[in-house]
């Protein structure tokens, strides 16, 4: 490989590409050419840096200068000033929102300081379309060591010792899963990578596949060796065209290097992968449904047992792991199980990637050690709540998870603590909400999702969630009664106990957790008929501002339900219990005396 | 379901796709992906033809088509619009954007404008949460969209 003094890393993830990062790459390249710097500086398109809020990002190494919100017209200046003259372009540096100081390099940004990047170790560092860059960072070394010098059981023991648990949501110990599959006897076994990332607001799997596809391929091969499979299948969402493209390129390159295919590295072990596309069904993230879908059928889950490790794809033993889980595997073998298990908490080892989104300053992708607190994630890494508003809740675990509130801010995040708090890890989406978000509406939003995505096979999920949604709809439109809250709770428990698969068993979580933590808000909706967050249209609270009201009685005549009373030329009042929120008074008032909350 | 009378060339396209996958019913989803790319949608006639080649019942094909939201049995507009309704976009106001689009285009979600120019759909998370709320028209991504910008964006599609 050629040696360059400087590398200009440009984020080529979906988010930054949507903000013209491809044009930025072109402009940087042409300016480098104009100034004759082709032998000194190289432009590399990398995966996601994680700091999506301020994209597009251009990072310059070795000095780690981190330019944010770069526009195509800034490129000439970056090359002329930074590359040619060695002067940083100050106005493009990240500005610390508290001190208003420009931060010289990424190592000093709050966003990165608390992060430990294992699964994302190569994202934003290497060109994902170039296998040499992956190999230069010890890529495929773990696979080589294992297939030439370790028995499958020895490798499985390392996985077990590391304590890695499935990152797709369930948190099942990966080593044990591999061991079960390895002990199943069959002429053919399969390794499946679940890349059907469906949680709205979670995009870590996509970022890993876009930024470091080789790490997943390498891990799948390692898994194949451990369980005795020669075939791997990546089940990926058709909605991720860029990830598909990069995965295909990566597989082609690995084959050309003899790292996939027959007799890998002369070890006698053969393994290859193929791609299967999802077609937009959330339930296919559930492993038995995923297997049905791979077989060309409707993605309906089946009863476990038999587990896929015994009877999976085409009736053969199948090991299904999620993208992020796989991305951890090569690092564990390179650095050792002890190193991995030294990070994290007693029962949750290593790190977790979270997608921070919603009303937070630094939207993006972060990887933090298990056991970090929500406060650190939201206020230190995430930079706090947008527009100086008040933190209200954070939703974790997507449609299967729940809301955590202020009182959970100092709880260490791991699989078990989140479940104890009424939520779950899920795939790692973290949606931050502020005072303007109505929690009843949020619960309704998730139920809308579940109703649409329920496969319809079992009645509790198909009918029960529909009923939950109807009741929430009723509450949000101001027609709820107090008994509805108990009804929601009862029905939720029944669905949890009786639904067939993980989707139905967890779908009432957003309802239960919002009722538990925001009971007052539900009560306000059904008793006082107001939405404290001011978000439910039908529950807008109309009041008259006495200092503006002239007592002209125009509103009294407009009100269809005689809810407004008052003497002529005196300030009037609206009886909230009679008011039907039609807005007629608001329309009629010439003195802007009607206040809408 | 809108009717599409299959011409010989259409039938040939379908046959080629099925042969490429060795008429294997296990590859039904891949075949449907290809067929939808070729025809833009999957009307009854296309489904019947696929079922014939794979030697499975039309009901089975129909069952799969209707199960997965990626497959559609109605043709899309010339410029298909998708509003991301992922949670991140939702809490940053995607619903207002969607309402504005419905008002401007006078169609519901899943509908097509009378002149066939625009169609409107929702999708779940394109993963550009940093740009929320997000709107896609064709392949183009519009980030940080506000309801007030919708008219201008639609007007920029003249043809």
XYZ file of C-alpha atoms in Angstrom:
756
model
C 0.000 0.000 0.000
C 1.119 3.526 -0.710
C 2.158 5.695 2.219
C 0.402 8.992 2.697
C 1.145 11.732 5.185
C -2.461 12.461 5.718
C -5.782 10.771 5.251
C -9.010 12.635 4.878
C -11.770 10.382 6.166
C -15.213 11.261 4.904
C -18.285 9.612 6.356
C -20.097 7.585 3.730
C -22.936 6.393 5.937
C -26.558 6.823 4.869
C -27.071 9.924 7.005
C -24.042 11.842 5.756
C -24.605 10.746 2.172
C -28.029 12.310 2.397
C -26.178 15.539 3.204
C -24.018 15.462 0.099
C -20.952 13.653 1.439
C -20.373 12.148 -1.993
C -19.929 15.612 -3.528
C -17.591 16.475 -0.665
C -15.416 13.495 -1.552
C -15.286 14.600 -5.195
C -14.417 18.181 -4.281
C -11.685 17.142 -1.862
C -10.152 14.836 -4.439
C -10.173 17.425 -7.189
C -8.634 20.096 -4.966
C -5.892 17.688 -3.886
C -5.223 17.043 -7.541
C -5.223 20.758 -8.366
C -2.560 21.406 -5.763
C -0.511 18.368 -6.750
C -0.879 16.686 -3.364
C -1.882 13.264 -4.667
C 1.154 11.638 -3.092
C 0.684 13.264 0.287
C -2.980 13.008 1.046
C -5.634 10.422 0.369
C -9.380 10.719 0.604
C -11.065 7.684 2.123
C -14.805 7.043 2.288
C -15.453 5.368 5.627
C -18.375 4.092 7.610
C -20.285 6.089 10.179
C -18.396 8.151 12.770
C -21.453 8.106 14.965
C -21.724 11.861 15.314
C -24.641 12.093 12.916
C -26.069 15.278 14.428
C -23.301 17.386 12.943
C -22.828 15.536 9.686
C -21.357 15.456 7.154
C -18.114 14.783 8.978
C -14.598 15.026 7.577
C -11.888 13.709 9.860
C -8.215 14.169 9.190
C -5.694 11.696 10.539
C -3.122 11.405 12.061
C -3.985 14.598 13.956
C -7.673 13.590 14.461
C -9.022 16.943 13.384
C -12.782 16.671 13.334
C -14.611 18.925 10.913
C -18.371 19.048 11.281
C -21.224 20.108 8.994
C -18.868 20.390 6.069
C -20.373 21.751 2.883
C -19.120 20.974 -0.623
C -17.876 24.571 -0.968
C -15.692 24.191 2.160
C -13.536 21.501 0.591
C -11.093 23.739 -1.251
C -10.367 25.621 1.955
C -9.777 22.422 3.928
C -7.244 21.183 1.403
C -5.496 24.535 0.924
C -5.298 25.437 4.586
C -5.018 22.139 6.419
C -3.284 19.808 3.999
C -1.035 22.297 2.251
C -0.291 24.815 4.985
C -0.964 22.762 8.102
C -3.474 25.258 9.498
C -6.779 23.991 10.833
C -9.950 25.539 9.466
C -11.231 26.839 12.750
C -14.790 27.657 11.737
C -15.462 24.041 10.808
C -14.140 22.538 14.035
C -16.623 21.183 16.540
C -17.639 23.852 18.986
C -18.254 22.808 22.556
C -21.768 24.052 23.297
C -20.900 24.895 26.903
C -17.572 26.650 26.602
C -18.111 27.813 23.001
C -14.518 26.792 22.345
C -13.443 25.024 19.191
C -12.176 21.540 19.894
C -8.984 20.700 18.061
C -9.385 16.937 17.768
C -11.935 14.216 18.295
C -10.159 12.770 21.344
C -11.156 15.840 23.334
C -14.820 15.758 22.429
C -17.222 14.787 25.222
C -19.040 12.702 22.676
C -16.098 10.319 22.280
C -14.392 10.454 25.666
C -16.659 7.980 27.456
C -16.977 5.595 24.562
C -15.214 2.262 24.173
C -15.473 1.039 20.615
C -15.322 -2.718 20.095
C -18.123 -3.523 17.652
C -17.575 -0.163 15.982
C -13.781 -0.397 16.188
C -13.297 0.035 12.463
C -16.302 2.190 11.626
C -15.007 5.561 10.588
C -11.408 4.358 10.396
C -11.226 2.169 7.340
C -12.526 2.106 3.823
C -15.186 -0.610 4.055
C -14.791 -1.394 0.382
C -11.117 -2.286 0.728
C -10.232 -5.596 2.388
C -6.566 -4.575 2.771
C -7.521 -1.872 5.231
C -9.435 -4.389 7.321
C -6.514 -6.813 7.238
C -4.145 -3.992 8.225
C -6.162 -3.671 11.421
C -5.693 -7.372 12.239
C -8.698 -8.417 10.214
C -9.041 -12.160 9.568
C -6.206 -12.845 12.032
C -8.663 -14.318 14.518
C -10.167 -16.590 11.873
C -6.702 -17.705 10.776
C -5.589 -18.490 14.325
C -8.727 -20.440 15.108
C -9.022 -22.628 12.039
C -5.350 -23.488 11.999
C -4.667 -23.908 15.698
C -7.791 -24.441 17.751
C -10.470 -27.076 18.060
C -14.084 -25.902 17.705
C -14.708 -26.664 21.374
C -11.701 -24.576 22.454
C -13.037 -21.645 20.481
C -16.530 -22.114 21.930
C -15.027 -22.150 25.426
C -13.414 -18.772 24.770
C -16.780 -17.412 23.642
C -18.440 -18.759 26.768
C -15.736 -17.310 28.991
C -16.039 -13.887 27.396
C -19.638 -13.633 28.602
C -20.852 -12.102 25.334
C -24.644 -11.991 25.201
C -26.795 -11.570 22.101
C -27.033 -7.932 21.097
C -30.233 -8.235 19.103
C -32.448 -7.878 22.129
C -32.743 -11.245 23.832
C -29.386 -11.234 25.562
C -28.888 -15.005 25.343
C -25.241 -16.036 25.965
C -23.635 -16.424 22.543
C -21.133 -19.112 23.560
C -23.886 -21.354 24.899
C -25.925 -20.849 21.742
C -22.930 -21.939 19.649
C -22.353 -24.940 21.869
C -25.942 -26.156 21.485
C -25.709 -25.839 17.710
C -22.339 -27.584 17.653
C -23.774 -30.552 19.537
C -26.728 -31.012 17.184
C -25.951 -33.760 14.728
C -26.773 -33.159 11.055
C -25.230 -33.397 7.605
C -25.695 -29.680 7.054
C -25.830 -26.763 9.478
C -26.281 -23.051 8.907
C -24.935 -19.815 10.348
C -27.387 -16.973 9.952
C -26.660 -13.312 10.489
C -29.791 -11.418 11.460
C -29.502 -8.046 9.751
C -33.228 -7.417 9.645
C -32.917 -4.378 11.827
C -36.453 -3.265 12.342
C -36.643 -1.195 15.518
C -37.529 2.294 14.459
C -34.724 4.574 15.556
C -32.035 1.902 15.767
C -29.453 1.862 13.043
C -26.347 0.261 14.544
C -26.490 -2.903 12.455
C -26.749 -0.912 9.286
C -23.804 1.244 10.329
C -21.655 -1.784 11.126
C -22.446 -3.433 7.787
C -21.801 -0.165 5.965
C -18.651 0.644 7.892
C -17.043 -2.708 8.637
C -18.667 -5.571 6.704
C -15.603 -7.809 6.947
C -15.843 -8.099 10.723
C -19.268 -9.720 10.314
C -18.106 -12.057 7.563
C -15.065 -13.092 9.608
C -17.203 -13.789 12.668
C -19.678 -15.839 10.658
C -16.827 -17.993 9.378
C -15.534 -18.437 12.947
C -19.023 -19.443 14.041
C -19.259 -21.855 11.111
C -16.032 -23.514 12.200
C -17.234 -23.772 15.792
C -20.639 -25.293 15.083
C -19.617 -27.305 12.022
C -21.424 -25.327 9.324
C -20.167 -24.580 5.844
C -22.933 -22.232 4.818
C -23.700 -18.775 6.078
C -26.660 -16.619 5.198
C -27.059 -12.927 5.875
C -30.722 -12.000 6.139
C -30.747 -8.295 5.428
C -33.410 -5.654 4.958
C -33.988 -4.724 1.334
C -34.302 -1.141 2.587
C -30.544 -1.020 3.229
C -29.140 -0.799 -0.310
C -25.768 0.605 0.731
C -25.164 -2.081 3.350
C -26.094 -4.750 0.788
C -23.702 -3.293 -1.744
C -20.792 -3.163 0.710
C -21.474 -6.639 2.017
C -21.419 -8.010 -1.515
C -18.129 -6.255 -2.275
C -16.636 -7.543 0.978
C -17.685 -11.141 0.279
C -16.237 -10.955 -3.233
C -12.912 -9.666 -1.892
C -12.752 -12.314 0.839
C -13.343 -15.006 -1.749
C -10.572 -13.597 -3.935
C -8.190 -13.732 -0.944
C -9.176 -17.287 -0.087
C -10.787 -16.207 3.174
C -14.155 -17.521 2.105
C -14.802 -20.567 -0.026
C -13.177 -23.973 -0.203
C -10.287 -24.940 2.083
C -9.746 -21.581 3.788
C -6.036 -20.849 4.377
C -5.233 -24.475 3.664
C -6.953 -25.570 6.865
C -9.421 -27.898 5.198
C -12.302 -25.787 6.528
C -14.734 -24.483 3.924
C -17.279 -21.740 4.403
C -19.168 -19.291 2.233
C -21.987 -16.842 2.635
C -24.980 -15.704 0.630
C -27.479 -12.904 1.053
C -31.221 -13.114 1.573
C -33.388 -10.037 1.516
C -36.123 -9.179 3.937
C -39.201 -7.509 2.580
C -40.287 -5.231 5.348
C -41.730 -7.279 8.178
C -40.674 -6.366 11.702
C -41.574 -9.794 13.070
C -38.833 -11.336 10.898
C -36.316 -10.100 13.456
C -37.620 -12.977 15.598
C -35.404 -15.933 14.731
C -38.061 -18.525 13.943
C -39.961 -16.025 11.780
C -36.706 -15.076 10.093
C -36.081 -18.698 9.210
C -39.583 -19.033 7.734
C -38.954 -15.958 5.655
C -35.624 -17.345 4.412
C -37.549 -20.375 3.210
C -39.693 -18.101 1.048
C -42.741 -18.224 3.294
C -44.751 -15.731 5.313
C -42.587 -14.734 8.246
C -44.694 -16.257 10.981
C -42.936 -17.408 14.153
C -43.151 -20.993 15.345
C -43.323 -22.385 18.852
C -39.986 -23.014 20.588
C -38.814 -25.742 21.234
C -37.592 -26.990 18.869
C -35.036 -24.203 18.896
C -33.318 -23.244 15.640
C -30.082 -24.667 17.053
C -31.781 -28.080 16.807
C -34.165 -27.614 13.903
C -33.933 -24.416 11.934
C -33.503 -23.440 8.300
C -34.767 -26.275 6.069
C -35.066 -28.365 9.234
C -31.313 -28.255 9.877
C -29.514 -26.927 12.971
C -29.158 -23.184 12.548
C -27.339 -20.624 14.643
C -28.800 -17.127 14.394
C -26.867 -14.141 15.735
C -27.339 -10.460 15.232
C -24.890 -8.192 13.357
C -23.554 -6.426 16.433
C -23.005 -9.733 18.240
C -20.933 -10.992 15.323
C -18.953 -7.739 15.121
C -17.717 -8.346 18.676
C -16.438 -11.856 17.953
C -13.110 -11.230 16.143
C -12.097 -8.684 18.813
C -12.770 -11.218 21.572
C -10.476 -13.776 19.959
C -7.757 -11.225 19.249
C -7.671 -9.650 22.689
C -8.882 -12.543 24.789
C -11.951 -13.467 26.792
C -10.480 -11.961 29.978
C -10.036 -8.580 28.349
C -13.643 -8.628 27.116
C -15.131 -9.764 30.381
C -13.188 -7.096 32.282
C -15.463 -4.528 30.599
C -19.043 -4.189 31.753
C -21.043 -5.416 34.726
C -21.250 -8.751 36.531
C -23.791 -10.291 34.179
C -23.485 -8.110 31.099
C -20.022 -8.051 29.632
C -18.471 -5.793 27.060
C -20.037 -2.810 25.401
C -23.314 -1.951 23.734
C -23.964 0.234 20.750
C -26.828 2.664 21.187
C -28.507 4.816 18.628
C -29.238 8.117 20.334
C -32.111 9.940 18.726
C -35.039 12.169 19.455
C -34.867 15.408 21.420
C -31.184 15.203 22.178
C -28.381 17.489 21.084
C -25.963 14.889 19.778
C -27.992 12.447 17.733
C -25.768 9.594 16.702
C -24.326 6.204 17.249
C -22.339 5.495 20.389
C -20.677 2.484 21.921
C -20.360 2.482 25.678
C -19.344 -0.050 28.303
C -22.227 -1.901 29.964
C -22.897 -0.367 33.361
C -22.688 3.241 32.242
C -25.579 5.343 33.555
C -28.300 6.923 31.489
C -27.230 10.290 32.856
C -23.755 9.873 31.400
C -25.178 8.764 28.071
C -27.791 11.485 27.745
C -26.146 14.479 29.359
C -22.431 13.898 28.807
C -22.170 11.990 25.553
C -25.503 13.115 24.196
C -24.979 16.728 25.183
C -28.327 17.053 26.947
C -31.795 17.929 25.728
C -32.411 19.989 22.639
C -33.355 23.667 22.947
C -32.748 23.675 26.700
C -35.975 21.800 27.399
C -36.555 19.481 30.333
C -35.755 15.771 30.122
C -38.881 13.688 30.451
C -38.171 10.108 29.456
C -36.003 7.907 27.359
C -37.475 5.005 25.453
C -35.232 1.985 25.082
C -35.851 -1.305 23.359
C -38.113 0.030 20.609
C -41.672 -1.263 20.383
C -40.795 -4.038 22.844
C -39.272 -1.760 25.432
C -40.483 0.810 27.837
C -39.857 4.307 29.034
C -37.333 5.188 31.701
C -37.633 8.397 33.625
C -35.645 10.800 35.708
C -35.473 8.366 38.626
C -33.655 5.838 36.445
C -30.997 8.282 35.293
C -28.390 6.859 37.648
C -29.190 3.185 37.098
C -26.287 1.346 35.464
C -27.400 0.170 32.028
C -27.227 -3.569 31.479
C -29.576 -6.328 30.318
C -30.967 -7.144 33.745
C -31.295 -3.633 35.168
C -33.274 -2.461 32.179
C -35.684 -5.374 32.491
C -36.043 -4.700 36.219
C -36.913 -1.099 35.379
C -39.723 -2.263 33.085
C -37.922 -1.767 29.800
C -35.334 -3.783 27.923
C -32.080 -3.444 26.064
C -33.593 -4.402 22.733
C -31.365 -3.705 19.819
C -30.204 -0.448 21.368
C -32.419 2.360 20.189
C -32.612 5.215 22.683
C -35.212 7.803 21.933
C -35.040 10.806 24.200
C -38.213 12.718 24.937
C -38.771 16.118 26.456
C -41.614 17.914 28.208
C -43.530 18.433 24.937
C -44.006 14.711 24.337
C -47.256 13.190 25.535
C -46.593 9.745 26.943
C -50.058 8.440 26.080
C -49.438 9.401 22.464
C -46.049 7.734 22.576
C -47.633 4.498 23.800
C -50.234 4.852 21.048
C -47.488 5.392 18.481
C -45.778 2.137 19.438
C -49.043 0.205 19.459
C -49.807 1.544 15.998
C -46.507 0.021 14.973
C -47.226 -3.326 16.628
C -50.725 -3.555 15.179
C -49.311 -2.995 11.725
C -46.448 -5.428 12.220
C -48.256 -8.236 14.027
C -48.110 -11.285 11.787
C -51.639 -12.275 12.783
C -50.879 -15.859 13.654
C -51.883 -15.775 17.316
C -55.021 -14.098 18.634
C -53.562 -12.305 21.693
C -51.217 -10.283 19.524
C -53.528 -9.828 16.549
C -56.649 -8.853 18.460
C -55.271 -7.791 21.828
C -52.913 -5.160 20.493
C -55.632 -3.810 18.251
C -57.870 -3.376 21.319
C -55.033 -1.690 23.238
C -54.579 0.703 20.364
C -58.292 1.501 20.219
C -58.387 2.342 23.911
C -55.322 4.564 23.632
C -56.887 6.267 20.630
C -60.012 6.856 22.693
C -58.001 8.349 25.555
C -56.040 10.631 23.233
C -59.226 11.916 21.645
C -60.634 12.864 25.020
C -63.231 10.121 25.264
C -61.477 7.930 27.789
C -62.763 7.066 31.246
C -60.817 6.172 34.350
C -61.671 2.470 34.068
C -59.851 2.385 30.734
C -56.514 2.571 32.522
C -57.195 -0.606 34.489
C -58.535 -2.240 31.373
C -55.302 -1.387 29.550
C -53.267 -2.909 32.369
C -55.269 -6.137 32.497
C -55.318 -6.639 28.775
C -51.577 -5.933 28.592
C -50.844 -8.643 31.130
C -53.004 -11.149 29.289
C -51.234 -10.435 25.989
C -47.829 -10.778 27.642
C -48.755 -14.135 29.112
C -50.404 -15.669 26.090
C -48.764 -14.364 22.907
C -46.765 -16.833 20.838
C -43.518 -15.017 20.173
C -41.311 -12.256 21.472
C -43.141 -9.611 19.482
C -46.483 -10.157 21.207
C -44.996 -10.948 24.593
C -43.307 -7.559 24.723
C -45.642 -5.362 22.704
C -47.629 -4.120 25.750
C -44.414 -2.924 27.451
C -44.688 0.666 26.181
C -48.247 0.811 27.578
C -47.415 -0.709 30.965
C -44.296 1.349 31.510
C -45.945 4.638 30.586
C -48.878 3.861 32.873
C -46.493 3.046 35.680
C -44.243 6.065 35.349
C -46.743 8.598 34.029
C -49.962 7.590 35.735
C -50.837 11.234 36.379
C -50.630 11.989 32.710
C -53.108 9.210 31.908
C -55.393 10.475 34.684
C -55.229 14.017 33.330
C -56.372 12.686 29.956
C -59.343 10.740 31.268
C -60.447 12.860 34.242
C -59.664 16.485 33.461
C -59.592 15.852 29.732
C -56.367 17.704 29.254
C -53.087 16.672 27.738
C -50.411 18.093 30.035
C -47.828 18.045 27.261
C -50.241 19.878 24.972
C -49.780 17.367 22.230
C -53.169 15.648 21.860
C -55.196 17.770 19.470
C -58.558 16.811 20.895
C -57.466 17.679 24.416
C -56.386 21.221 23.852
C -57.258 23.382 26.829
C -58.964 26.672 25.945
C -58.872 29.482 28.501
C -59.639 33.204 28.377
C -56.902 35.661 29.313
C -58.716 38.105 31.639
C -56.443 41.051 30.886
C -57.138 40.807 27.164
C -60.838 39.946 27.285
C -63.069 42.995 26.721
C -66.282 41.140 27.475
C -67.639 41.639 23.962
C -69.562 38.318 24.248
C -68.648 37.284 20.682
C -67.295 34.020 22.037
C -70.391 33.375 24.125
C -72.504 33.525 20.971
C -70.049 31.313 19.087
C -69.856 28.565 21.687
C -72.139 25.701 20.665
C -72.339 24.208 24.153
C -72.740 27.339 26.317
C -69.456 26.719 28.076
C -68.550 30.408 28.256
C -70.059 32.675 30.879
C -69.483 36.210 32.124
C -71.008 39.679 32.435
C -70.901 42.126 29.523
C -67.705 44.179 29.466
C -66.222 41.900 32.104
C -63.668 39.141 31.556
C -65.340 35.867 30.602
C -64.456 32.315 31.644
C -64.644 28.946 29.883
C -66.002 25.979 31.809
C -63.454 23.285 30.931
C -65.876 20.519 31.769
C -68.421 21.752 29.234
C -65.898 22.783 26.559
C -65.721 20.435 23.573
C -62.507 21.969 22.164
C -64.114 22.970 18.905
C -62.095 26.170 18.700
C -65.068 28.312 17.648
C -64.338 30.893 20.341
C -60.725 31.089 19.278
C -61.799 31.853 15.713
C -64.292 34.539 16.752
C -62.203 36.442 19.312
C -60.824 39.704 17.891
C -58.626 40.443 20.875
C -56.491 37.246 20.967
C -57.861 36.693 24.431
C -58.407 32.970 23.954
C -55.391 30.988 25.028
C -54.836 27.479 23.748
C -52.689 25.088 25.707
C -56.202 -4.956 -7.431
C -55.521 -3.173 -10.672
C -55.593 -5.352 -13.730
C -52.571 -5.778 -15.893
C -53.018 -7.944 -18.968
C -49.740 -9.736 -19.448
C -48.193 -9.483 -22.896
C -45.835 -12.141 -24.155
C -42.834 -9.998 -23.294
C -44.084 -9.692 -19.711
C -44.519 -13.444 -19.466
C -41.014 -13.945 -20.786
C -39.568 -11.599 -18.163
C -41.308 -13.533 -15.396
C -40.222 -16.856 -16.801
C -36.603 -15.704 -16.973
C -36.676 -14.531 -13.369
C -38.126 -17.853 -12.217
C -35.620 -19.869 -14.227
C -32.778 -17.801 -12.780
C -33.861 -19.102 -9.386
C -34.398 -22.617 -10.733
C -38.173 -22.340 -10.189
C -37.464 -22.954 -6.507
C -40.393 -21.960 -4.259
C -37.825 -21.414 -1.484
C -36.628 -18.391 -3.441
C -40.129 -16.927 -3.779
C -39.224 -13.746 -1.924
C -36.170 -13.151 -4.107
C -38.308 -13.746 -7.194
C -40.924 -11.282 -5.988
C -38.212 -8.685 -5.339
C -36.985 -9.077 -8.919
C -40.490 -9.057 -10.366
C -41.386 -5.908 -8.482
C -38.242 -4.228 -9.746
C -39.239 -5.195 -13.288
C -42.928 -4.243 -13.132
C -42.958 -1.618 -10.388
C -45.652 -3.549 -8.552
C -47.104 -7.057 -8.264
C -50.597 -7.235 -9.779
C -52.673 -10.401 -9.714
C -51.632 -11.452 -13.197
C -47.937 -11.366 -12.287
C -48.588 -13.368 -9.131
C -50.541 -15.985 -11.121
C -47.720 -16.341 -13.592
C -45.123 -16.774 -10.829
C -47.284 -19.378 -9.085
C -47.598 -21.265 -12.367
C -43.826 -21.460 -12.851
C -43.053 -22.426 -9.261
C -45.902 -24.949 -9.227
C -47.416 -23.529 -6.065
C -50.894 -22.118 -5.464
C -51.652 -18.472 -6.223
C -52.940 -18.204 -2.657
C -49.462 -18.965 -1.387
C -47.898 -16.263 -3.537
C -50.634 -13.821 -2.573
C -50.093 -14.702 1.088
C -46.432 -13.783 0.870
C -47.041 -10.604 -1.167
C -49.565 -9.279 1.329
C -47.466 -10.267 4.345
C -44.457 -8.119 3.524
C -44.885 -4.374 3.412
C -42.143 -3.995 0.805
C -44.373 -5.627 -1.807
C -47.194 -3.643 -3.313
C -50.121 -4.532 -5.540
C -50.800 -0.952 -6.637
C -48.502 0.988 -8.934
C -46.571 3.862 -7.370
C -46.555 7.433 -8.621
C -43.833 8.791 -10.857
C -42.231 10.316 -7.790
C -42.930 8.026 -4.845
C -42.878 9.917 -1.557
C -42.056 8.109 1.679
C -42.277 9.748 5.062
C -40.152 8.155 7.745
C -42.353 7.358 10.724
C -39.592 5.920 12.874
C -39.668 7.034 16.486
C -36.915 9.600 16.092
C -38.748 11.260 13.232
C -42.071 10.952 15.045
C -40.905 12.852 18.115
C -39.378 15.487 15.873
C -42.641 16.174 14.069
C -43.004 13.662 11.219
C -46.771 13.539 11.741
C -47.143 17.240 10.894
C -45.107 16.698 7.743
C -47.299 13.764 6.771
C -50.513 15.721 7.433
C -49.234 18.554 5.263
C -48.437 16.143 2.441
C -51.892 14.589 2.681
C -53.437 18.067 2.491
C -51.300 19.237 -0.385
C -51.635 16.100 -2.484
C -55.230 15.361 -1.422
C -54.435 11.663 -1.068
C -54.241 9.246 1.812
C -51.244 7.177 2.846
C -50.883 4.445 0.233
C -52.603 6.549 -2.428
C -51.521 7.970 -5.752
C -52.438 11.414 -7.100
C -54.898 11.435 -9.996
C -52.252 12.445 -12.525
C -50.006 9.629 -11.298
C -47.275 12.079 -10.383
C -46.909 11.409 -6.665
C -47.690 8.513 -4.380
C -47.513 8.699 -0.605
C -46.287 6.065 1.826
C -44.862 5.761 5.303
C -41.776 3.788 6.113
C -40.049 2.764 9.277
C -36.691 4.341 9.876
C -34.210 4.897 7.095
C -31.593 5.281 9.809
C -30.858 8.929 9.085
C -32.130 9.861 12.544
C -29.671 12.746 12.772
C -31.673 14.441 10.043
C -35.117 13.763 11.530
C -37.757 14.239 10.345
C -36.850 12.655 7.050
C -38.703 12.488 3.763
C -37.760 10.495 0.685
C -38.864 11.366 -2.821
C -37.596 8.628 -5.085
C -34.017 8.136 -3.933
C -33.531 11.688 -2.730
C -33.472 12.225 1.021
C -34.797 15.455 2.503
C -33.670 15.983 6.079
C -34.960 18.274 8.854
C -38.159 18.871 6.914
C -40.767 21.276 8.203
C -44.401 21.326 7.167
C -43.923 24.818 5.758
C -41.335 23.565 3.266
C -43.565 20.893 1.747
C -45.165 23.073 -0.910
C -41.773 24.256 -2.138
C -40.407 20.720 -2.266
C -43.411 19.431 -4.238
C -43.277 22.405 -6.609
C -39.694 21.534 -7.457
C -40.985 18.411 -9.209
C -42.282 20.033 -12.376
C -42.454 17.098 -14.738
